[in-house]
PDB file of C-alpha atoms in Angstrom:
ATOM      1  CA  UNK P   1       1.613   7.624  -6.022  1.00 38.00           C
ATOM      2  CA  UNK P   2      -1.476   5.886  -4.636  1.00 41.00           C
ATOM      3  CA  UNK P   3      -1.425   2.122  -4.746  1.00 50.00           C
ATOM      4  CA  UNK P   4      -4.420  -0.123  -5.218  1.00 54.00           C
ATOM      5  CA  UNK P   5      -6.023  -0.941  -1.914  1.00 53.00           C
ATOM      6  CA  UNK P   6      -4.069   1.697  -0.042  1.00 62.00           C
ATOM      7  CA  UNK P   7      -7.000   2.643   2.240  1.00 80.00           C
ATOM      8  CA  UNK P   8      -7.526  -0.918   3.466  1.00 89.00           C
ATOM      9  CA  UNK P   9      -3.811  -1.385   4.084  1.00 88.00           C
ATOM     10  CA  UNK P  10      -3.341   1.947   5.863  1.00 85.00           C
ATOM     11  CA  UNK P  11      -6.486   1.637   7.991  1.00 88.00           C
ATOM     12  CA  UNK P  12      -5.872  -1.968   9.043  1.00 92.00           C
ATOM     13  CA  UNK P  13      -2.231  -1.261   9.851  1.00 89.00           C
ATOM     14  CA  UNK P  14      -3.238   1.644  12.084  1.00 87.00           C
ATOM     15  CA  UNK P  15      -5.948  -0.421  13.772  1.00 91.00           C
ATOM     16  CA  UNK P  16      -3.557  -3.289  14.451  1.00 91.00           C
ATOM     17  CA  UNK P  17      -0.884  -0.972  15.825  1.00 88.00           C
ATOM     18  CA  UNK P  18      -3.347   0.765  18.145  1.00 88.00           C
ATOM     19  CA  UNK P  19      -4.940  -2.411  19.487  1.00 89.00           C
ATOM     20  CA  UNK P  20      -8.324  -2.153  17.787  1.00 92.00           C
ATOM     21  CA  UNK P  21      -7.788  -5.807  16.880  1.00 94.00           C
ATOM     22  CA  UNK P  22      -6.685  -7.657  20.059  1.00 93.00           C
ATOM     23  CA  UNK P  23      -4.031 -10.337  19.624  1.00 91.00           C
ATOM     24  CA  UNK P  24      -5.571 -13.580  18.432  1.00 91.00           C
ATOM     25  CA  UNK P  25      -8.614 -11.964  16.813  1.00 94.00           C
ATOM     26  CA  UNK P  26      -9.411 -13.388  13.383  1.00 95.00           C
ATOM     27  CA  UNK P  27      -9.501 -10.939  10.477  1.00 96.00           C
ATOM     28  CA  UNK P  28     -12.024 -12.445   8.074  1.00 95.00           C
ATOM     29  CA  UNK P  29     -11.293 -11.528   4.427  1.00 95.00           C
ATOM     30  CA  UNK P  30     -14.971 -11.706   3.454  1.00 95.00           C
ATOM     31  CA  UNK P  31     -15.964  -9.182   6.118  1.00 95.00           C
ATOM     32  CA  UNK P  32     -13.058  -6.861   5.273  1.00 95.00           C
ATOM     33  CA  UNK P  33     -13.918  -7.052   1.566  1.00 94.00           C
ATOM     34  CA  UNK P  34     -17.441  -5.922   2.337  1.00 93.00           C
ATOM     35  CA  UNK P  35     -16.278  -3.220   4.743  1.00 92.00           C
ATOM     36  CA  UNK P  36     -13.758  -1.600   2.382  1.00 90.00           C
ATOM     37  CA  UNK P  37     -15.462  -2.410  -0.917  1.00 90.00           C
ATOM     38  CA  UNK P  38     -12.336  -4.071  -2.270  1.00 90.00           C
ATOM     39  CA  UNK P  39     -11.988  -7.253  -4.287  1.00 92.00           C
ATOM     40  CA  UNK P  40     -11.238 -10.511  -2.424  1.00 93.00           C
ATOM     41  CA  UNK P  41      -7.833 -10.616  -4.130  1.00 93.00           C
ATOM     42  CA  UNK P  42      -6.946  -7.113  -2.962  1.00 93.00           C
ATOM     43  CA  UNK P  43      -8.095  -7.853   0.578  1.00 95.00           C
ATOM     44  CA  UNK P  44      -5.938 -10.958   0.809  1.00 94.00           C
ATOM     45  CA  UNK P  45      -2.991  -9.109  -0.696  1.00 94.00           C
ATOM     46  CA  UNK P  46      -3.291  -6.443   2.012  1.00 94.00           C
ATOM     47  CA  UNK P  47      -3.454  -9.111   4.720  1.00 95.00           C
ATOM     48  CA  UNK P  48      -0.376 -10.786   3.243  1.00 93.00           C
ATOM     49  CA  UNK P  49       1.553  -7.511   3.418  1.00 91.00           C
ATOM     50  CA  UNK P  50       0.485  -7.052   7.041  1.00 93.00           C
ATOM     51  CA  UNK P  51       1.697 -10.589   7.682  1.00 90.00           C
ATOM     52  CA  UNK P  52       5.177  -9.714   6.371  1.00 87.00           C
ATOM     53  CA  UNK P  53       5.116  -6.690   8.695  1.00 87.00           C
ATOM     54  CA  UNK P  54       4.477  -8.925  11.712  1.00 88.00           C
ATOM     55  CA  UNK P  55       1.031  -7.516  12.459  1.00 91.00           C
ATOM     56  CA  UNK P  56      -0.994 -10.614  11.538  1.00 92.00           C
ATOM     57  CA  UNK P  57      -0.137 -14.263  11.134  1.00 90.00           C
ATOM     58  CA  UNK P  58      -1.517 -16.934   8.866  1.00 87.00           C
ATOM     59  CA  UNK P  59      -2.056 -20.165  10.759  1.00 86.00           C
ATOM     60  CA  UNK P  60      -2.210 -23.709   9.384  1.00 82.00           C
ATOM     61  CA  UNK P  61      -5.924 -23.280   8.745  1.00 84.00           C
ATOM     62  CA  UNK P  62      -5.028 -20.225   6.640  1.00 86.00           C
ATOM     63  CA  UNK P  63      -6.800 -17.861   9.014  1.00 91.00           C
ATOM     64  CA  UNK P  64      -5.372 -14.384   9.518  1.00 93.00           C
ATOM     65  CA  UNK P  65      -4.984 -13.672  13.241  1.00 93.00           C
ATOM     66  CA  UNK P  66      -4.024 -10.339  14.780  1.00 94.00           C
ATOM     67  CA  UNK P  67      -0.652 -10.166  16.540  1.00 91.00           C
ATOM     68  CA  UNK P  68       0.618  -7.844  19.203  1.00 85.00           C
ATOM     69  CA  UNK P  69       3.066  -5.508  17.399  1.00 77.00           C
ATOM     70  CA  UNK P  70       6.589  -6.953  17.435  1.00 69.00           C
ATOM     71  CA  UNK P  71       5.612 -10.545  18.208  1.00 70.00           C
ATOM     72  CA  UNK P  72       6.572 -12.908  15.351  1.00 63.00           C
ATOM     73  CA  UNK P  73       4.342 -15.905  14.614  1.00 59.00           C
ATOM     74  CA  UNK P  74       5.407 -19.311  15.932  1.00 62.00           C
ATOM     75  CA  UNK P  75       7.435 -20.952  13.149  1.00 63.00           C
ATOM     76  CA  UNK P  76       5.629 -24.291  13.456  1.00 60.00           C
ATOM     77  CA  UNK P  77       2.272 -22.641  12.774  1.00 67.00           C
ATOM     78  CA  UNK P  78       3.232 -21.115   9.438  1.00 69.00           C
ATOM     79  CA  UNK P  79       1.440 -22.789   6.499  1.00 78.00           C
ATOM     80  CA  UNK P  80       3.346 -24.126   3.518  1.00 83.00           C
ATOM     81  CA  UNK P  81       4.226 -21.424   0.937  1.00 87.00           C
ATOM     82  CA  UNK P  82       1.837 -21.133  -1.979  1.00 92.00           C
ATOM     83  CA  UNK P  83       2.569 -20.482  -5.642  1.00 96.00           C
ATOM     84  CA  UNK P  84       1.690 -16.836  -5.012  1.00 95.00           C
ATOM     85  CA  UNK P  85       4.258 -16.697  -2.209  1.00 94.00           C
ATOM     86  CA  UNK P  86       6.913 -18.225  -4.469  1.00 96.00           C
ATOM     87  CA  UNK P  87       6.318 -15.767  -7.309  1.00 97.00           C
ATOM     88  CA  UNK P  88       6.123 -12.742  -4.991  1.00 96.00           C
ATOM     89  CA  UNK P  89       9.288 -13.731  -3.101  1.00 95.00           C
ATOM     90  CA  UNK P  90      11.236 -14.317  -6.321  1.00 96.00           C
ATOM     91  CA  UNK P  91      10.169 -11.021  -7.862  1.00 95.00           C
ATOM     92  CA  UNK P  92      10.865  -9.174  -4.619  1.00 93.00           C
ATOM     93  CA  UNK P  93      14.392 -10.602  -4.589  1.00 92.00           C
ATOM     94  CA  UNK P  94      14.895  -9.517  -8.183  1.00 92.00           C
ATOM     95  CA  UNK P  95      13.825  -5.983  -7.336  1.00 90.00           C
ATOM     96  CA  UNK P  96      16.004  -5.753  -4.211  1.00 85.00           C
ATOM     97  CA  UNK P  97      19.190  -7.357  -5.573  1.00 86.00           C
ATOM     98  CA  UNK P  98      22.396  -5.231  -5.641  1.00 86.00           C
ATOM     99  CA  UNK P  99      22.176  -5.495  -9.432  1.00 88.00           C
ATOM    100  CA  UNK P 100      18.408  -5.807  -9.829  1.00 87.00           C
ATOM    101  CA  UNK P 101      16.923  -7.858 -12.622  1.00 92.00           C
ATOM    102  CA  UNK P 102      14.320  -5.096 -12.881  1.00 90.00           C
ATOM    103  CA  UNK P 103      16.264  -1.802 -12.559  1.00 90.00           C
ATOM    104  CA  UNK P 104      14.484   1.255 -11.085  1.00 88.00           C
ATOM    105  CA  UNK P 105      11.731   2.610 -13.321  1.00 89.00           C
ATOM    106  CA  UNK P 106      12.119  -0.241 -15.808  1.00 92.00           C
ATOM    107  CA  UNK P 107       9.089  -1.871 -17.407  1.00 94.00           C
ATOM    108  CA  UNK P 108       8.369  -5.370 -16.140  1.00 95.00           C
ATOM    109  CA  UNK P 109       7.541  -8.267 -18.461  1.00 95.00           C
ATOM    110  CA  UNK P 110       3.827  -8.728 -19.229  1.00 95.00           C
ATOM    111  CA  UNK P 111       1.812 -10.958 -16.901  1.00 95.00           C
ATOM    112  CA  UNK P 112       1.578 -13.698 -19.535  1.00 96.00           C
ATOM    113  CA  UNK P 113       5.356 -13.865 -19.923  1.00 96.00           C
ATOM    114  CA  UNK P 114       5.829 -14.004 -16.145  1.00 96.00           C
ATOM    115  CA  UNK P 115       3.180 -16.714 -15.890  1.00 97.00           C
ATOM    116  CA  UNK P 116       5.007 -18.815 -18.473  1.00 97.00           C
ATOM    117  CA  UNK P 117       8.352 -18.230 -16.735  1.00 96.00           C
ATOM    118  CA  UNK P 118       7.036 -19.348 -13.346  1.00 96.00           C
ATOM    119  CA  UNK P 119       4.775 -22.070 -14.786  1.00 97.00           C
ATOM    120  CA  UNK P 120       1.724 -20.631 -13.072  1.00 97.00           C
ATOM    121  CA  UNK P 121      -1.509 -18.971 -14.164  1.00 96.00           C
ATOM    122  CA  UNK P 122      -1.777 -15.255 -14.843  1.00 96.00           C
ATOM    123  CA  UNK P 123      -4.100 -15.039 -11.835  1.00 96.00           C
ATOM    124  CA  UNK P 124      -1.294 -16.238  -9.568  1.00 97.00           C
ATOM    125  CA  UNK P 125       1.053 -13.625 -11.046  1.00 97.00           C
ATOM    126  CA  UNK P 126      -1.597 -10.938 -10.600  1.00 95.00           C
ATOM    127  CA  UNK P 127      -1.962 -11.841  -6.910  1.00 95.00           C
ATOM    128  CA  UNK P 128       1.823 -11.676  -6.444  1.00 96.00           C
ATOM    129  CA  UNK P 129       2.159  -8.390  -8.318  1.00 95.00           C
ATOM    130  CA  UNK P 130      -0.641  -6.852  -6.254  1.00 94.00           C
ATOM    131  CA  UNK P 131       1.271  -7.658  -3.071  1.00 93.00           C
ATOM    132  CA  UNK P 132       4.383  -5.979  -4.442  1.00 92.00           C
ATOM    133  CA  UNK P 133       2.396  -2.910  -5.467  1.00 91.00           C
ATOM    134  CA  UNK P 134       0.970  -2.608  -1.954  1.00 89.00           C
ATOM    135  CA  UNK P 135       4.527  -2.802  -0.616  1.00 87.00           C
ATOM    136  CA  UNK P 136       5.553   0.067  -2.889  1.00 85.00           C
ATOM    137  CA  UNK P 137       7.923  -2.038  -5.004  1.00 89.00           C
ATOM    138  CA  UNK P 138       5.957  -1.911  -8.258  1.00 91.00           C
ATOM    139  CA  UNK P 139       3.876   0.861  -9.813  1.00 89.00           C
ATOM    140  CA  UNK P 140       1.665   1.408 -12.815  1.00 88.00           C
ATOM    141  CA  UNK P 141       2.768   3.611 -15.690  1.00 87.00           C
ATOM    142  CA  UNK P 142       3.229   7.355 -15.349  1.00 82.00           C
ATOM    143  CA  UNK P 143       1.774   9.703 -18.004  1.00 83.00           C
ATOM    144  CA  UNK P 144       3.782   9.342 -21.192  1.00 86.00           C
ATOM    145  CA  UNK P 145       5.029   5.827 -20.393  1.00 87.00           C
ATOM    146  CA  UNK P 146       3.911   2.673 -22.148  1.00 91.00           C
ATOM    147  CA  UNK P 147       1.089   0.858 -20.416  1.00 92.00           C
ATOM    148  CA  UNK P 148       2.272  -1.750 -17.948  1.00 92.00           C
ATOM    149  CA  UNK P 149       3.976  -2.271 -14.611  1.00 93.00           C
ATOM    150  CA  UNK P 150       7.261  -0.635 -13.614  1.00 93.00           C
ATOM    151  CA  UNK P 151       9.771  -1.169 -10.847  1.00 92.00           C
ATOM    152  CA  UNK P 152       9.858   1.658  -8.305  1.00 87.00           C
ATOM    153  CA  UNK P 153      12.887   3.872  -7.933  1.00 81.00           C
ATOM    154  CA  UNK P 154      13.985   3.469  -4.265  1.00 73.00           C
ATOM    155  CA  UNK P 155      15.125   7.092  -4.144  1.00 73.00           C
ATOM    156  CA  UNK P 156      11.719   8.392  -5.229  1.00 73.00           C
ATOM    157  CA  UNK P 157      10.073   6.042  -2.736  1.00 67.00           C
ATOM    158  CA  UNK P 158      12.205   7.540   0.040  1.00 62.00           C
ATOM    159  CA  UNK P 159      11.283  11.063  -1.017  1.00 68.00           C
ATOM    160  CA  UNK P 160       7.596  10.123  -1.122  1.00 72.00           C
ATOM    161  CA  UNK P 161       7.851   8.650   2.381  1.00 66.00           C
ATOM    162  CA  UNK P 162       9.430  11.856   3.699  1.00 67.00           C
ATOM    163  CA  UNK P 163       6.718  13.962   2.074  1.00 74.00           C
ATOM    164  CA  UNK P 164       3.960  11.793   3.521  1.00 74.00           C
ATOM    165  CA  UNK P 165       5.541  12.019   6.969  1.00 70.00           C
ATOM    166  CA  UNK P 166       5.695  15.820   6.688  1.00 77.00           C
ATOM    167  CA  UNK P 167       2.067  16.016   5.558  1.00 78.00           C
ATOM    168  CA  UNK P 168       0.898  13.740   8.351  1.00 75.00           C
ATOM    169  CA  UNK P 169       2.777  15.861  10.899  1.00 76.00           C
ATOM    170  CA  UNK P 170       1.162  19.013   9.471  1.00 79.00           C
ATOM    171  CA  UNK P 171      -2.284  17.420   9.716  1.00 77.00           C
ATOM    172  CA  UNK P 172      -1.830  16.502  13.377  1.00 74.00           C
ATOM    173  CA  UNK P 173      -0.164  19.795  14.242  1.00 77.00           C
ATOM    174  CA  UNK P 174      -2.996  21.804  12.701  1.00 79.00           C
ATOM    175  CA  UNK P 175      -5.775  19.686  14.154  1.00 79.00           C
ATOM    176  CA  UNK P 176      -7.086  18.792  10.692  1.00 79.00           C
ATOM    177  CA  UNK P 177      -9.421  15.876  10.172  1.00 76.00           C
ATOM    178  CA  UNK P 178      -8.396  13.675   7.210  1.00 71.00           C
ATOM    179  CA  UNK P 179     -11.270  14.742   4.948  1.00 72.00           C
ATOM    180  CA  UNK P 180     -10.665  18.487   5.386  1.00 81.00           C
ATOM    181  CA  UNK P 181      -6.889  18.171   5.153  1.00 80.00           C
ATOM    182  CA  UNK P 182      -7.023  16.248   1.880  1.00 78.00           C
ATOM    183  CA  UNK P 183      -9.250  18.915   0.326  1.00 82.00           C
ATOM    184  CA  UNK P 184      -6.895  21.652   1.519  1.00 82.00           C
ATOM    185  CA  UNK P 185      -3.867  19.897   0.036  1.00 81.00           C
ATOM    186  CA  UNK P 186      -5.657  19.415  -3.277  1.00 81.00           C
ATOM    187  CA  UNK P 187      -6.510  23.111  -3.388  1.00 83.00           C
ATOM    188  CA  UNK P 188      -2.888  23.976  -2.575  1.00 80.00           C
ATOM    189  CA  UNK P 189      -1.327  21.859  -5.310  1.00 78.00           C
ATOM    190  CA  UNK P 190      -1.780  24.401  -8.158  1.00 78.00           C
ATOM    191  CA  UNK P 191      -0.011  27.058  -6.103  1.00 76.00           C
ATOM    192  CA  UNK P 192       2.788  24.695  -5.120  1.00 72.00           C
ATOM    193  CA  UNK P 193       3.273  23.667  -8.747  1.00 66.00           C
ATOM    194  CA  UNK P 194       3.623  27.299  -9.888  1.00 66.00           C
ATOM    195  CA  UNK P 195       7.117  28.565  -8.964  1.00 56.00           C
ATOM    196  CA  UNK P 196       6.131  32.126  -9.952  1.00 51.00           C
ATOM    197  CA  UNK P 197       3.336  32.310  -7.419  1.00 52.00           C
ATOM    198  CA  UNK P 198       4.657  33.642  -4.120  1.00 48.00           C
ATOM    199  CA  UNK P 199       1.394  34.372  -2.362  1.00 49.00           C
ATOM    200  CA  UNK P 200       0.684  31.203  -0.405  1.00 46.00           C
ATOM    201  CA  UNK P 201      -1.975  32.735   1.790  1.00 46.00           C
ATOM    202  CA  UNK P 202      -4.722  30.646   0.168  1.00 48.00           C
ATOM    203  CA  UNK P 203      -2.927  27.314   0.234  1.00 47.00           C
ATOM    204  CA  UNK P 204      -4.390  26.341   3.597  1.00 46.00           C
ATOM    205  CA  UNK P 205      -7.959  27.663   3.734  1.00 46.00           C
ATOM    206  CA  UNK P 206      -9.739  27.659   7.060  1.00 48.00           C
ATOM    207  CA  UNK P 207     -11.601  24.517   8.023  1.00 45.00           C
ATOM    208  CA  UNK P 208     -15.293  24.584   7.325  1.00 42.00           C
ATOM    209  CA  UNK P 209     -17.675  24.604  10.231  1.00 44.00           C
ATOM    210  CA  UNK P 210     -19.650  22.000   8.272  1.00 40.00           C
ATOM    211  CA  UNK P 211     -16.823  19.508   7.936  1.00 40.00           C
ATOM    212  CA  UNK P 212     -17.826  15.991   6.813  1.00 43.00           C
ATOM    213  CA  UNK P 213     -15.482  14.674   9.463  1.00 46.00           C
ATOM    214  CA  UNK P 214     -16.873  14.827  12.964  1.00 39.00           C
ATOM    215  CA  UNK P 215     -13.635  13.902  14.757  1.00 37.00           C
ATOM    216  CA  UNK P 216     -10.779  16.403  14.711  1.00 35.00           C
ATOM    217  CA  UNK P 217      -7.368  14.929  15.331  1.00 34.00           C
ATOM    218  CA  UNK P 218      -5.598  16.550  18.250  1.00 32.00           C
TER     219      UNK P 218
END
């Protein structure tokens, strides 16, 4: 399922991997917030996730600097962990443990209860939870579930990743631009959801000559 801030995370990751941001370039949260229309909290959460992936580093001045893919930050330049780091790391460990404190698809405690447990504000917990959602470890409720946050089932996450990989391959193979391909997939969903419908000829309509996307991926 989509996660909050997914576009900023996906776009920045791709740009960092392809060298749009040369190593050492500062990624300014204020400018990224304006560019993507996200909240400052969501922007910083995305940058934090990219930091754990080794694509950016946070220096002692708490600036996010682009890294060449695969080059870890110098250990002596890492700033001291914050309360957000502590909460996120603890919850991540609970989710990933062999016998997880939060089993797959279980409802997490409310933010207030977590804030009291960690002796922090609810804002700190919200920042930490947002990071974990961007990493695909926590989700919001599905239809029919009680409102709240839930731990993600690793098996469903793996299936989702495989599906996304297949869809991305189909987009590149067919020369679709992202805007056209998304519309085509949305039109195809009703047919895919109906096991009695065998005629799939309309599941991938031809691309419009008036596509909103000017660049076709080859």
